[in-house]
Coordinates of C-alpha atoms and ligand atoms in Angstrom, one line a residue:
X68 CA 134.9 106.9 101.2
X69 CA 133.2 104.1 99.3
X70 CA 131.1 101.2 101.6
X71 CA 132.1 97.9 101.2
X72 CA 129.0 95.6 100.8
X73 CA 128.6 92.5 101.6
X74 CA 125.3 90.5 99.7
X75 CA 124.0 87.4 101.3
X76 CA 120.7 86.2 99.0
X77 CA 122.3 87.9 95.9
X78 CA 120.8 86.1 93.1
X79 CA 117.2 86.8 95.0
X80 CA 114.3 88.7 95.1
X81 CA 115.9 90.8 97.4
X82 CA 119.7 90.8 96.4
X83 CA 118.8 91.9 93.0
X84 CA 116.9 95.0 93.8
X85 CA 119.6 95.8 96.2
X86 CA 122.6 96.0 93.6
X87 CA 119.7 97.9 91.5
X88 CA 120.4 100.3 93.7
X89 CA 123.8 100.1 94.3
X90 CA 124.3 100.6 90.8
X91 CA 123.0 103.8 90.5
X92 CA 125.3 105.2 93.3
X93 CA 128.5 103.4 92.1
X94 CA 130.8 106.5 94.0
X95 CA 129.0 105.7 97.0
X96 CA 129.2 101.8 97.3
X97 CA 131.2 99.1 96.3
X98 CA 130.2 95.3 96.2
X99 CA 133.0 93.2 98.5
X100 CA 131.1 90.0 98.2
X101 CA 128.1 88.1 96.4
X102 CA 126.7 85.1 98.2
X103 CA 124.2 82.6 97.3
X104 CA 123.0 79.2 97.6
X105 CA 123.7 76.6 94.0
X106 CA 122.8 79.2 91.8
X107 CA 125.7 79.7 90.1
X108 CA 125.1 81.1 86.8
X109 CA 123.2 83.6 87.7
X110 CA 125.6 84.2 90.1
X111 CA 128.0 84.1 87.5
X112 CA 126.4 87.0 85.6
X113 CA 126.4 89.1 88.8
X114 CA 130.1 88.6 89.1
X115 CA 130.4 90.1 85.7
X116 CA 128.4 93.4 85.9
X117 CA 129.4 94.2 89.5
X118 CA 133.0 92.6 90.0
X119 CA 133.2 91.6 93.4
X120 CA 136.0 90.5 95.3
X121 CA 134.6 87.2 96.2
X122 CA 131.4 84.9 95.4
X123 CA 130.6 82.3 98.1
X124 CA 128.0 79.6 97.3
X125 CA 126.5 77.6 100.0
X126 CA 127.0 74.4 98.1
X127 CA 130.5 73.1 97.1
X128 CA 129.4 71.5 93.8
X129 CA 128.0 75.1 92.4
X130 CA 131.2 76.5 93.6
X131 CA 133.6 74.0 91.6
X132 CA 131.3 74.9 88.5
X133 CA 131.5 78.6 89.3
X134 CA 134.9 78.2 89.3
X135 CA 135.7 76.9 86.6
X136 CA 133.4 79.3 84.5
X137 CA 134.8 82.5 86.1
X138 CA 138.6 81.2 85.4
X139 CA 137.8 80.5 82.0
X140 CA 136.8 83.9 81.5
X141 CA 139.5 85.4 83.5
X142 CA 137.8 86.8 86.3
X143 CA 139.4 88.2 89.4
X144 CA 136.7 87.3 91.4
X145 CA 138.0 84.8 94.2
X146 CA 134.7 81.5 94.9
X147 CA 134.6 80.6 98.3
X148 CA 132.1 77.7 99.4
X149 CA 130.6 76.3 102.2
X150 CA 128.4 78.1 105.3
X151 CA 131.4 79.0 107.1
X152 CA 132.6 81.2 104.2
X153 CA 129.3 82.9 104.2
X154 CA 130.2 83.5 108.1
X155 CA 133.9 84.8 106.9
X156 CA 132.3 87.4 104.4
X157 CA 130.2 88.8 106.8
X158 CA 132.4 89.4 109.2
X159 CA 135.4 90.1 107.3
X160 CA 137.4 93.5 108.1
X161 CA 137.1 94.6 104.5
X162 CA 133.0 94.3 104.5
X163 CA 131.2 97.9 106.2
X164 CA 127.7 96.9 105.4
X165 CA 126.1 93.3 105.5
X166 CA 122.5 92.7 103.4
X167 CA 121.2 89.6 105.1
X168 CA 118.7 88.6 101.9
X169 CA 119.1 84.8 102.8
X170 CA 115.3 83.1 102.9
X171 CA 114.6 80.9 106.0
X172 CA 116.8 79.8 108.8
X173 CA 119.7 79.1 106.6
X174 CA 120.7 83.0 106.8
X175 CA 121.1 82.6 111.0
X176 CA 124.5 81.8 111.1
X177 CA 126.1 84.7 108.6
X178 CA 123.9 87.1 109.8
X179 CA 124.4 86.7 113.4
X180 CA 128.5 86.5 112.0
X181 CA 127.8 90.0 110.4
X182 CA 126.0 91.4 113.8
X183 CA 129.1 89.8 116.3
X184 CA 131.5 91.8 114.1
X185 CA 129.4 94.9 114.6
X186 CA 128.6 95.5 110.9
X187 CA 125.5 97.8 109.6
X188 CA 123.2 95.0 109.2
X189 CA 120.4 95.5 106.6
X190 CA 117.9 93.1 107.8
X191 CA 115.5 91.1 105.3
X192 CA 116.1 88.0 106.6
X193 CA 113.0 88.3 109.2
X194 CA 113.4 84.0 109.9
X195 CA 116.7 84.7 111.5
X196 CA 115.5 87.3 113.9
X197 CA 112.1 85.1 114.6
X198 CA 114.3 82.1 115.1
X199 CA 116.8 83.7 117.8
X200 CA 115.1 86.3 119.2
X201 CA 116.5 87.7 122.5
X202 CA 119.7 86.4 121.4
X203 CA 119.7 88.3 117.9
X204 CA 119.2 91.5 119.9
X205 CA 121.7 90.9 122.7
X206 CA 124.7 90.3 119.9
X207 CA 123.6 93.7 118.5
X208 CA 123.6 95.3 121.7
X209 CA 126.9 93.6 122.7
X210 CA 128.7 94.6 119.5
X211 CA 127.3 97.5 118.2
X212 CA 126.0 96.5 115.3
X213 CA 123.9 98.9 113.6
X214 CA 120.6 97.2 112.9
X215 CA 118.4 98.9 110.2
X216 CA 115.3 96.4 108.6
X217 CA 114.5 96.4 105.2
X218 CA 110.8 94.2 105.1
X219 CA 109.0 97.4 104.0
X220 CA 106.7 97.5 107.4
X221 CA 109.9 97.4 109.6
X222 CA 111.5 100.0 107.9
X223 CA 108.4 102.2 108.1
X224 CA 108.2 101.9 111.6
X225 CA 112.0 102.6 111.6
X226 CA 111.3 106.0 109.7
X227 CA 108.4 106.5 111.6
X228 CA 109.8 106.2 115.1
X229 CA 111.9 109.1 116.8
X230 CA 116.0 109.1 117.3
X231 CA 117.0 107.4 114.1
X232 CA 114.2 104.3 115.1
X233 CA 115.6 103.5 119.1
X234 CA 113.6 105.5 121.7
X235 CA 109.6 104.5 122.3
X236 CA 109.1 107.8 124.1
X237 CA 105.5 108.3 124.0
X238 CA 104.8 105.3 121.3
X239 CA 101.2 104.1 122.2
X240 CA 101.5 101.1 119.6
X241 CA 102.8 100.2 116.0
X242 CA 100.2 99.6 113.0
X243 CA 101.6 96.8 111.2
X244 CA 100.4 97.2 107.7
X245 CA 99.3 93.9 105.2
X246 CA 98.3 93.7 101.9
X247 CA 96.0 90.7 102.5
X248 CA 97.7 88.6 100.0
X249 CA 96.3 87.0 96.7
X250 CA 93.5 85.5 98.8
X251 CA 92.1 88.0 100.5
X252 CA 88.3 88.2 100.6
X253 CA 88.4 83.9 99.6
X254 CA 85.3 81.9 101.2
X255 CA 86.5 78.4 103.1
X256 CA 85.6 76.6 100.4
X257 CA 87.4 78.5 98.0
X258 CA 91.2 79.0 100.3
X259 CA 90.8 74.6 100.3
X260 CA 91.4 74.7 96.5
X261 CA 93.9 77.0 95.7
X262 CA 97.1 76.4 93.8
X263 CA 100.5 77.0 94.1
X264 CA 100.3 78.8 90.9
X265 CA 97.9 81.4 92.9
X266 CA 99.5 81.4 96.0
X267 CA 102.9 82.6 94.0
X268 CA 100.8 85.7 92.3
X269 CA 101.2 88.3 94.7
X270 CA 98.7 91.0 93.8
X271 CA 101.5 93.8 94.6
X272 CA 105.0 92.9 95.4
X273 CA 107.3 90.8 93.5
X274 CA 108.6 88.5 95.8
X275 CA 110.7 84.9 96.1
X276 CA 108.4 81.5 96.4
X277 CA 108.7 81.5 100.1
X278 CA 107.6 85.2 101.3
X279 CA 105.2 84.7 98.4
X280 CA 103.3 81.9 99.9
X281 CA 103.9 83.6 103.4
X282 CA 101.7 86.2 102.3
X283 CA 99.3 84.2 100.8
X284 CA 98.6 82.4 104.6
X285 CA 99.3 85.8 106.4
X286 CA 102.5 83.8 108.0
X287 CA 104.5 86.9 106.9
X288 CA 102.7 89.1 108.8
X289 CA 103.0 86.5 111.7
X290 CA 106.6 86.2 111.5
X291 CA 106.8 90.3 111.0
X292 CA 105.0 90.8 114.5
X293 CA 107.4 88.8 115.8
X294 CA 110.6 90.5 114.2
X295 CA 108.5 94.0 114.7
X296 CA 108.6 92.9 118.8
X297 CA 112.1 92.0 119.0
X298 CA 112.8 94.6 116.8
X299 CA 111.2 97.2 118.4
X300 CA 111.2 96.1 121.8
X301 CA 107.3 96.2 121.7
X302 CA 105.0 94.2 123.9
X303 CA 102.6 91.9 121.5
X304 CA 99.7 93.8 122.7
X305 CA 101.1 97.0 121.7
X306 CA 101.4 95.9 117.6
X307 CA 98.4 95.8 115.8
X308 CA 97.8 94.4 112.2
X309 CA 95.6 96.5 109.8
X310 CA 94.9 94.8 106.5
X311 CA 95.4 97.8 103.8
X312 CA 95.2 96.1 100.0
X313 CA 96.8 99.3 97.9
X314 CA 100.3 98.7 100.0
X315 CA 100.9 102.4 100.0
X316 CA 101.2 103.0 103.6
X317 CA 103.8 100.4 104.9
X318 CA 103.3 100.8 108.4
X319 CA 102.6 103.2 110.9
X320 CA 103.5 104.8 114.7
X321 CA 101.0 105.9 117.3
X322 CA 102.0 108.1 119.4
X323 CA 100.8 108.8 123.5
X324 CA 99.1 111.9 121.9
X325 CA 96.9 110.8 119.5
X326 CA 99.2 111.2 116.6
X327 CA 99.8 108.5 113.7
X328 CA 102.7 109.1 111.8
X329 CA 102.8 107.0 108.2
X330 CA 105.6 106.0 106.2
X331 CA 104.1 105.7 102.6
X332 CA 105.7 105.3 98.9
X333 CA 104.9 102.8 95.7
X334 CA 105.3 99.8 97.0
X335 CA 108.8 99.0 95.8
X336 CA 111.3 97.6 98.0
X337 CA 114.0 99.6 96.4
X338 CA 112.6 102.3 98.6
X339 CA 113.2 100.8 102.0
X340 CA 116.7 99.3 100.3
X341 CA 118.0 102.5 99.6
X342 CA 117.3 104.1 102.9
X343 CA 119.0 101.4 104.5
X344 CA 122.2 101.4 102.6
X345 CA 122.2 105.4 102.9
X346 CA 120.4 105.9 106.3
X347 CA 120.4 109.0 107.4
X348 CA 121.0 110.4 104.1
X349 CA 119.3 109.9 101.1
X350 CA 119.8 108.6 97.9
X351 CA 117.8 108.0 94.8
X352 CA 116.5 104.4 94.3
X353 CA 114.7 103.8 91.0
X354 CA 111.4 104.0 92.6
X355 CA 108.5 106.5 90.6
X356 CA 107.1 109.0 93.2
X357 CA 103.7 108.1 94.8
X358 CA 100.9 110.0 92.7
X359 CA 98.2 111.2 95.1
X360 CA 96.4 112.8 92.4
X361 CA 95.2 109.1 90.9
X362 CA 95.5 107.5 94.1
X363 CA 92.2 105.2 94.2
X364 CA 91.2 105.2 97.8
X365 CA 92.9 103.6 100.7
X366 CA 91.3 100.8 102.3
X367 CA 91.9 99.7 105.8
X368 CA 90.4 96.7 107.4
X369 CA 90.8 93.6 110.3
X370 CA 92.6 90.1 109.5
X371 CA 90.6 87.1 109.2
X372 CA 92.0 85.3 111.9
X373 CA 89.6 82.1 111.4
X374 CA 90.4 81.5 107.4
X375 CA 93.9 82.7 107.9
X376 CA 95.3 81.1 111.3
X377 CA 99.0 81.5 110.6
X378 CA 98.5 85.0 112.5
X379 CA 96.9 83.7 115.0
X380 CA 99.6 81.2 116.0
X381 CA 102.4 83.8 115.3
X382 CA 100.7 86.0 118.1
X383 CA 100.4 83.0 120.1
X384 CA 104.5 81.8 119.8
X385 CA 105.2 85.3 120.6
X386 CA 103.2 85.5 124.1
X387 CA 105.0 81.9 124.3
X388 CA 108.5 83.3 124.0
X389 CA 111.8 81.3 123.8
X390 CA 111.6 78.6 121.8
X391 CA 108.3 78.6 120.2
X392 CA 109.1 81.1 117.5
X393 CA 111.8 78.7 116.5
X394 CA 109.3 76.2 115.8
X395 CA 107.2 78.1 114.6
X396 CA 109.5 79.1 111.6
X397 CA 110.9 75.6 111.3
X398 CA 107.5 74.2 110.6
X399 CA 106.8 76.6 108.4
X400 CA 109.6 76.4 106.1
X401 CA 108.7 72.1 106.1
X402 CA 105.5 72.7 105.3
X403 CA 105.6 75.8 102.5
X404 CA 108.0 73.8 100.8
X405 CA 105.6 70.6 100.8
X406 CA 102.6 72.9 99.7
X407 CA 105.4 73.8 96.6
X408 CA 105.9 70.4 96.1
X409 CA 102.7 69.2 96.4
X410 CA 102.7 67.1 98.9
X411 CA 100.3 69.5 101.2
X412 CA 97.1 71.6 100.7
X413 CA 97.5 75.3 101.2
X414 CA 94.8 74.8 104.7
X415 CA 97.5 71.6 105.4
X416 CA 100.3 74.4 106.3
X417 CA 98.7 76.3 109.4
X418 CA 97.5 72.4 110.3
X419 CA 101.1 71.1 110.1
X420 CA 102.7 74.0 111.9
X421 CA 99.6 74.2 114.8
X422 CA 100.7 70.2 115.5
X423 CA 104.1 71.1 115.6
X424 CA 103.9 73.9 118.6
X425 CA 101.7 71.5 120.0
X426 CA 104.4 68.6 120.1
X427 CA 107.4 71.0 121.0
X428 CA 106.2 73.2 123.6
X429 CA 108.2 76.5 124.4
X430 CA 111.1 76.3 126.5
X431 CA 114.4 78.8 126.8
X432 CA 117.3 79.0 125.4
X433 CA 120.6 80.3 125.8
X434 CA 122.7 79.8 122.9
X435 CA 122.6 79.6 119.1
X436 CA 123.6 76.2 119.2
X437 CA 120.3 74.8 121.4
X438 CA 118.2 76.7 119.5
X439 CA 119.1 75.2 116.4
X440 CA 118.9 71.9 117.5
X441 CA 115.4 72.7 118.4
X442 CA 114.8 74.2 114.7
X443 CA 115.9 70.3 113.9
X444 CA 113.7 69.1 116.1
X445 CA 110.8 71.1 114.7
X446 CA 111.4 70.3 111.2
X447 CA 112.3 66.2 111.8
X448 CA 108.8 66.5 113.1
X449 CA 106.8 68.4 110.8
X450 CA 108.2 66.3 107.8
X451 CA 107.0 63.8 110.0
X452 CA 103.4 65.3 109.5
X453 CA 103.6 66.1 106.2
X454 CA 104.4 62.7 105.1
X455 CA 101.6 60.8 107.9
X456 CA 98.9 63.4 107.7
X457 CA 99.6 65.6 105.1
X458 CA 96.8 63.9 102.5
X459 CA 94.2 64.6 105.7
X460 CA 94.9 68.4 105.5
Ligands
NAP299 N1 111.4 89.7 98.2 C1 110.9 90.7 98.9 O1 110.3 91.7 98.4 C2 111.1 90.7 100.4 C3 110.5 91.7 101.2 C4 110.7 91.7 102.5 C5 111.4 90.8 103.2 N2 112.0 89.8 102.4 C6 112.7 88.7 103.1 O2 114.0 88.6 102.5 C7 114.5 87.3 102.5 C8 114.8 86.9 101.0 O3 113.6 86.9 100.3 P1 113.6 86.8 98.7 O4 112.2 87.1 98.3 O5 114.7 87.7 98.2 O6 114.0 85.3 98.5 P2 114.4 84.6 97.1 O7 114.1 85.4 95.9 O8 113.9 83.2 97.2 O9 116.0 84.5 97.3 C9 116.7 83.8 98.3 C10 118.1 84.0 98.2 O10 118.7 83.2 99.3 C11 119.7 82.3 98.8 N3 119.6 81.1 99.6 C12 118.5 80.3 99.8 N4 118.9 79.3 100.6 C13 120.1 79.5 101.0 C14 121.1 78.7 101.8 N5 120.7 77.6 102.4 N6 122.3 79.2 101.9 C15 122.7 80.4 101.3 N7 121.9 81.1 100.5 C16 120.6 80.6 100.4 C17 119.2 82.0 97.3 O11 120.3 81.5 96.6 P3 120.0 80.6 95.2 O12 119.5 81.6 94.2 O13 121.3 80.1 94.8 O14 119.0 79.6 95.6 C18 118.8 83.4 96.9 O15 119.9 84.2 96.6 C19 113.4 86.4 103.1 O16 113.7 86.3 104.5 C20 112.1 87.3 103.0 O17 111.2 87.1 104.0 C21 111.8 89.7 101.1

């Protein structure tokens, strides 16, 4: 029987590649609904070639125009709006397998929906799992959801580990690969003039504006050891971040023994897409086979902790615990977006989100609700910053 997807992020990075995939395997899967934020003609296009049963945009405005456009063309596809009907999607009867590709925060509430109803989960949204944490992982427990990640280093790990990814029998600690980002190797001097424009160039993945930048700071890797933790249920001390610059080993396991076992491919997040949707089969997913034979060598080295301090605080929020990986995404998401719109300097976004922890010390939390109003909290104050300090940055 055919499984009945569900596609939060559609029109993304993310989204995209997934029905890539799901287009090759059209026996196998079938797309129950397409969500996304106010893009709706690209959204409208999607409808088209994949014919779901519903489209839900975030933002009631793009949904009256999407509409329209999709009745004038006679499609059957039904537009829902609003963040509740990104909830009812997820957690609809008629949905087997949930692709939480939602950037930031804003994918919390429908992916949580999609965990509470015990859906496969395919996990890209890494903010929603940094944001709730202990939380995220107890609604899994609770309602059998089936949890696999898709951020390439999770999914690695996931391979990597024994008993379809759950028992740490034996696991020493987990290598977290990163590619370094476009500045990698950058003096001071240089890191306090770059442009958005460079920041966006990822030397090997193809990514939205948001992960992009990530990388550029090494936040991404931050908010990974966090996800990799909850994830994983791994002390911080037992993940260690290795920077490796090809991107062909995604991650890796150490093991009580001595033994490292690698997951490694092209990097091509079809790959880690298609294992997800399929696990534990496998299917084909558009991506070329890994050539060992012109392979230039494989670099490994340390992070630069002191140019890029985004890691640094990461490790920090997660020795913190509750609250303070909340803030820590919340400022984040302020002050990549001001670097976008600049109104910050690229240095200004470790500054802004360093104040930030500092202003909201960590504190515990017991549902989704608090922790959102702390997520508030975090971002009425890093605006805050941005707007009073952000030229001094
Ligand atoms: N791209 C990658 O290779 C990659 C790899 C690993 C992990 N991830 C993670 O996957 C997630 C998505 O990344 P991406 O690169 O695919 O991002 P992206 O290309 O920017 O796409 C974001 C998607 O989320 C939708 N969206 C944004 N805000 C929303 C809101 N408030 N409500 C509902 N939908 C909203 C957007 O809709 P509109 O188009 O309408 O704005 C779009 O479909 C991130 O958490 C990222 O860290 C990405």
């Amino acid at each position: 029987m055919s499984q009945r997807i569900t596609l939060l992020g559609a029109t993304g990075s993310i989204g995209l590649q997934t029905l890539d995939v799901i287009a090759l395997h059209p026996e196998r899967y079938q797309v129950f609904a397409l969500a996304a934020f106010t893009r709706w003609q690209a959204l409208a296009e999607l409808c088209l070639r994949h014919r779901p049963r519903y489209a839900v945009l975030r933002d009631p405005q793009a949904a009256a125009a999407l509409r329209n456009h999709l009745a004038a063309i006679g499609s059957d596809t039904e537009v829902l709006e609003g963040e509740r009907a990104l909830e009812e999607v997820s957690e609809s009867p008629e949905t087997d397998v949930v692709v939480a590709g939602i950037v930031g925060a804003a994918g919390v509430r429908p992916t949580l929906a999609a965990v509470r109803a015990g859906k496969r989960v395919l996990l890209a949204n890494k903010e929603a799992l940094v944001v709730t944490g202990a939380l995220f992982m107890q609604a899994v427990n609770d309602h059998g959801a089936e949890l696999i990640p898709l951020d390439s280093e999770h999914n690695a790990i996931f391979q990597c580990l024994p008993q379809e990814g759950r028992s740490r029998q034996g696991v020493r600690r987990l290598l977290l690969t990163a590619s370094g980002g476009p500045f990698r190797g950058y003096s001071a001097e240089a890191l306090a003039r770059v442009t958005v424009e460079q920041a966006l160039k990822h030397p090997n993945w193809d990514m939205g504006p948001k992960i992009s930048v990530d990388s550029a700071t090494l936040m991404n890797k931050g908010l990974e050891l966090i996800e990799a933790s909850w994830l994983f249920s791994m002390d911080e001390s037992q993940i260690d971040i290795v920077v490796h610059p090809q991107s062909v080993v995604h991650s890796m396991v150490e093991y009580e023994d001595g033994s490292v076992l690698a997951q490694m491919g092209t990097p091509d997040m079809r790959t880690p897409i298609a294992c997800g949707l399929s696990w534990p089969q496998r299917i084909a997913s558009g991506a070329t086979s890994l050539d060992f034979l012109t392979l230039s060598a494989l670099q490994f080295e340390a992070a630069n902790l002191s140019l890029f301090p985004c890691l640094r605080l990461a490790r920090e929020a997660l020795r913190a615990g509750g609250s303070a990986g909340a803030v820590l995404n919340a400022a984040n998401e302020i002050a990549v977006q001001a670097f976008l719109d600049g109104q910050l300097a690229f240095n200004g976004i470790p500054s802004c989100v360093e104040a930030t922890l500092t202003h909201l010390p960590a504190t515990g939390f017991t549902s989704l609700d608090e922790i959102m109003s702390v997520d508030e909290e975090a971002r009425a104050y890093a605006r805050q910053q941005v707007t009073s300090r952000g030229a001094q940055y």
